[in-house]
Amino acid sequence: SVLLARLSGSDDIAVGTPIAGRGDRALDDLVGMFVNTLVLRTRVPGQLGFADLLTRVTTANLDAFAHADVPFERVVEELDPARSTAHSPLFQVSIEFQNNTRPSLELPHLTVTGLQLDPTVCNFDLELLLAETPTGGLDAAFVYATDLFDADTVAGFADRFVRLLDALTADPHRPVGDLDLVTADETCALVPAYGPAGAGTS
């Protein structure tokens, strides 16, 4: 949300996330898809430190998860936003966190291995996919709509995201609006600005 706020110039960020939809124990033994979509709305005031923002976001997201059983279609119907076939209603960026262990299948005289498939379809303008690694770290990947972004642009988003994470964890009380997302090379390309020579003074 901080990255999106800085890139867009908006302090009101809505991100969608898929949720398992199995909050009720009665569903544990049922076969089928119970996935729902939850919209996480975050206000990102630039003067707020990251630690304080994280506390706010945690509280707001836990409140949102308490209503995770409300179908996304019902939320859209009640809010009745202006609809477009060009993008999803309510949010255009999603985040997906996979923390489930991969299922394994053991059969006599047969070895079964799961394959990681690269996503070929992006359901939203931009998706951030996160997954836990066996060593306790995180793998991350951006998936994007190729009619909106090119690879270099999204690679720039990823670089800025990493720099943002480094800065926020190094100084979590620093205002999120003070974090510099422009690289030294980008600054050199922008400054000095080129133009006609100014009028001389006498």
Short mmCIF file of C-alpha atoms in Angstrom, two decimals:
data_model
loop_
_atom_site.label_atom_id
_atom_site.label_comp_id
_atom_site.label_asym_id
_atom_site.label_seq_id
_atom_site.Cartn_x
_atom_site.Cartn_y
_atom_site.Cartn_z
CA SER A 1 0.00 0.00 0.00
CA VAL A 2 2.87 2.38 0.74
CA LEU A 3 4.43 1.63 -2.63
CA LEU A 4 1.14 2.14 -4.45
CA ALA A 5 0.49 5.36 -2.56
CA ARG A 6 3.91 6.72 -3.50
CA LEU A 7 3.63 5.64 -7.14
CA SER A 8 0.08 6.94 -7.61
CA GLY A 9 0.15 10.11 -5.49
CA SER A 10 -2.99 8.91 -3.67
CA ASP A 11 -3.28 8.26 0.06
CA ASP A 12 -6.36 6.01 -0.33
CA ILE A 13 -5.34 2.55 -1.53
CA ALA A 14 -7.56 -0.49 -2.07
CA VAL A 15 -5.96 -3.87 -2.65
CA GLY A 16 -7.79 -7.15 -3.19
CA THR A 17 -6.75 -10.49 -1.78
CA PRO A 18 -8.14 -14.01 -2.17
CA ILE A 19 -9.08 -15.80 1.03
CA ALA A 20 -9.73 -19.49 1.62
CA GLY A 21 -13.33 -18.99 2.70
CA ARG A 22 -13.23 -21.86 5.17
CA GLY A 23 -13.63 -19.95 8.41
CA ASP A 24 -16.38 -22.29 9.62
CA ARG A 25 -15.26 -25.73 10.88
CA ALA A 26 -18.35 -27.28 9.33
CA LEU A 27 -16.70 -26.70 5.94
CA ASP A 28 -13.45 -28.52 6.77
CA ASP A 29 -14.51 -31.89 5.32
CA LEU A 30 -16.40 -30.54 2.33
CA VAL A 31 -14.89 -30.75 -1.14
CA GLY A 32 -15.07 -27.67 -3.31
CA MET A 33 -13.92 -24.12 -3.84
CA PHE A 34 -14.83 -21.69 -1.08
CA VAL A 35 -12.47 -18.91 -2.13
CA ASN A 36 -13.71 -15.36 -1.67
CA THR A 37 -12.16 -12.00 -2.48
CA LEU A 38 -11.58 -9.42 0.23
CA VAL A 39 -10.88 -5.74 -0.35
CA LEU A 40 -8.31 -4.25 2.01
CA ARG A 41 -8.57 -0.46 2.07
CA THR A 42 -5.68 1.51 3.52
CA ARG A 43 -5.20 5.20 4.18
CA VAL A 44 -1.52 6.07 3.79
CA PRO A 45 -0.83 9.53 5.27
CA GLY A 46 2.67 10.57 4.19
CA GLN A 47 3.54 12.01 7.61
CA LEU A 48 2.84 8.73 9.43
CA GLY A 49 5.74 6.50 10.43
CA PHE A 50 5.75 2.96 9.07
CA ALA A 51 5.43 1.34 12.52
CA ASP A 52 2.30 3.39 13.28
CA LEU A 53 0.90 2.72 9.82
CA LEU A 54 1.51 -1.00 10.27
CA THR A 55 -0.47 -0.95 13.53
CA ARG A 56 -3.38 0.80 11.80
CA VAL A 57 -3.28 -1.58 8.84
CA THR A 58 -3.19 -4.64 11.11
CA THR A 59 -6.28 -3.46 12.98
CA ALA A 60 -8.16 -2.53 9.81
CA ASN A 61 -7.30 -5.78 8.05
CA LEU A 62 -8.33 -7.91 11.03
CA ASP A 63 -11.66 -6.07 11.02
CA ALA A 64 -11.97 -6.81 7.29
CA PHE A 65 -11.19 -10.51 7.82
CA ALA A 66 -13.99 -10.65 10.40
CA HIS A 67 -16.38 -10.03 7.48
CA ALA A 68 -14.66 -12.38 5.04
CA ASP A 69 -17.79 -14.49 4.66
CA VAL A 70 -19.62 -11.70 2.81
CA PRO A 71 -19.42 -12.59 -0.90
CA PHE A 72 -17.41 -10.14 -2.99
CA GLU A 73 -20.28 -9.92 -5.49
CA ARG A 74 -22.58 -8.76 -2.70
CA VAL A 75 -20.11 -6.03 -1.66
CA VAL A 76 -19.91 -4.82 -5.28
CA GLU A 77 -23.70 -4.88 -5.56
CA GLU A 78 -24.15 -2.86 -2.36
CA LEU A 79 -21.47 -0.27 -3.20
CA ASP A 80 -22.60 -0.07 -6.83
CA PRO A 81 -19.42 1.48 -8.27
CA ALA A 82 -19.22 2.72 -11.85
CA ARG A 83 -18.62 -0.46 -13.84
CA SER A 84 -16.19 -0.97 -16.68
CA THR A 85 -15.12 -3.97 -18.69
CA ALA A 86 -11.58 -2.53 -18.63
CA HIS A 87 -10.92 -3.32 -14.97
CA SER A 88 -12.18 -5.09 -11.88
CA PRO A 89 -14.55 -3.15 -9.61
CA LEU A 90 -13.27 -1.80 -6.25
CA PHE A 91 -9.59 -2.62 -6.85
CA GLN A 92 -7.11 -3.14 -9.67
CA VAL A 93 -4.15 -4.49 -7.67
CA SER A 94 -4.17 -7.75 -5.74
CA ILE A 95 -1.85 -9.47 -3.31
CA GLU A 96 -1.81 -13.22 -2.81
CA PHE A 97 0.02 -14.97 0.02
CA GLN A 98 0.52 -18.72 -0.23
CA ASN A 99 1.43 -20.30 3.08
CA ASN A 100 -0.02 -23.75 2.48
CA THR A 101 2.26 -26.74 2.29
CA ARG A 102 2.24 -28.44 -1.06
CA PRO A 103 0.26 -31.68 -1.00
CA SER A 104 2.23 -34.85 -1.57
CA LEU A 105 1.09 -38.15 -3.01
CA GLU A 106 2.81 -41.42 -2.18
CA LEU A 107 2.02 -44.46 -4.34
CA PRO A 108 3.84 -47.79 -4.68
CA HIS A 109 6.47 -47.67 -7.44
CA LEU A 110 5.46 -44.13 -8.41
CA THR A 111 6.99 -40.80 -7.59
CA VAL A 112 4.75 -37.77 -7.94
CA THR A 113 6.22 -34.27 -7.95
CA GLY A 114 4.34 -31.01 -8.09
CA LEU A 115 5.32 -28.46 -10.70
CA GLN A 116 5.26 -24.72 -10.23
CA LEU A 117 3.40 -23.24 -13.20
CA ASP A 118 4.17 -19.71 -14.27
CA PRO A 119 0.96 -17.70 -14.42
CA THR A 120 0.01 -16.83 -17.99
CA VAL A 121 -3.11 -14.81 -17.24
CA CYS A 122 -3.31 -11.78 -14.98
CA ASN A 123 -6.75 -11.28 -13.51
CA PHE A 124 -6.04 -7.68 -12.45
CA ASP A 125 -3.85 -4.81 -13.57
CA LEU A 126 -1.10 -5.89 -11.18
CA GLU A 127 -0.72 -8.85 -8.81
CA LEU A 128 1.89 -9.46 -6.13
CA LEU A 129 2.36 -13.16 -5.40
CA LEU A 130 4.10 -14.15 -2.16
CA ALA A 131 5.01 -17.62 -0.96
CA GLU A 132 6.92 -18.94 2.01
CA THR A 133 10.17 -20.75 1.26
CA PRO A 134 11.34 -23.87 3.12
CA THR A 135 14.01 -21.76 4.85
CA GLY A 136 11.48 -19.29 6.27
CA GLY A 137 11.97 -16.56 3.69
CA LEU A 138 9.61 -15.26 1.05
CA ASP A 139 9.52 -15.61 -2.71
CA ALA A 140 7.80 -12.73 -4.49
CA ALA A 141 6.72 -12.14 -8.06
CA PHE A 142 4.73 -9.50 -9.87
CA VAL A 143 2.23 -10.56 -12.52
CA TYR A 144 0.89 -7.78 -14.72
CA ALA A 145 -1.45 -6.96 -17.56
CA THR A 146 0.77 -6.64 -20.62
CA ASP A 147 -1.61 -4.19 -22.29
CA LEU A 148 -0.92 -1.76 -19.43
CA PHE A 149 2.69 -2.39 -18.41
CA ASP A 150 5.90 -3.58 -19.98
CA ALA A 151 8.57 -5.71 -18.30
CA ASP A 152 10.90 -2.76 -17.60
CA THR A 153 8.15 -0.80 -15.84
CA VAL A 154 7.22 -3.71 -13.59
CA ALA A 155 10.90 -4.45 -12.90
CA GLY A 156 11.10 -0.80 -11.77
CA PHE A 157 8.14 -1.40 -9.44
CA ALA A 158 9.93 -4.43 -7.99
CA ASP A 159 13.19 -2.51 -7.48
CA ARG A 160 11.33 0.32 -5.73
CA PHE A 161 9.46 -2.19 -3.58
CA VAL A 162 12.73 -3.76 -2.39
CA ARG A 163 14.26 -0.33 -1.68
CA LEU A 164 11.12 0.64 0.20
CA LEU A 165 11.23 -2.51 2.34
CA ASP A 166 14.92 -1.94 3.10
CA ALA A 167 14.27 1.67 4.17
CA LEU A 168 11.16 0.88 6.23
CA THR A 169 12.79 -1.94 8.14
CA ALA A 170 15.96 0.11 8.74
CA ASP A 171 13.97 3.00 10.24
CA PRO A 172 10.34 2.02 10.95
CA HIS A 173 9.52 5.38 12.57
CA ARG A 174 10.46 7.44 9.52
CA PRO A 175 7.42 9.03 7.80
CA VAL A 176 6.47 6.91 4.79
CA GLY A 177 6.16 10.04 2.64
CA ASP A 178 9.84 10.88 3.20
CA LEU A 179 11.17 7.70 1.63
CA ASP A 180 13.03 8.31 -1.62
CA LEU A 181 12.00 5.92 -4.38
CA VAL A 182 14.10 7.58 -7.08
CA THR A 183 17.51 6.02 -7.74
CA ALA A 184 20.72 8.01 -8.07
CA ASP A 185 20.82 7.22 -11.80
CA GLU A 186 17.26 8.49 -12.23
CA THR A 187 18.13 11.68 -10.37
CA CYS A 188 21.16 12.22 -12.61
CA ALA A 189 18.96 11.75 -15.67
CA LEU A 190 16.51 14.37 -14.40
CA VAL A 191 18.92 16.95 -12.98
CA PRO A 192 20.03 19.29 -14.31
CA ALA A 193 16.96 19.93 -16.42
CA TYR A 194 17.81 20.99 -19.93
CA GLY A 195 16.26 24.01 -21.57
CA PRO A 196 17.04 27.33 -23.18
CA ALA A 197 19.54 29.54 -21.44
CA GLY A 198 17.96 32.07 -19.08
CA ALA A 199 17.95 35.77 -19.84
CA GLY A 200 21.09 37.48 -18.58
CA THR A 201 20.93 40.11 -15.89
CA SER A 202 22.77 43.40 -15.95
#
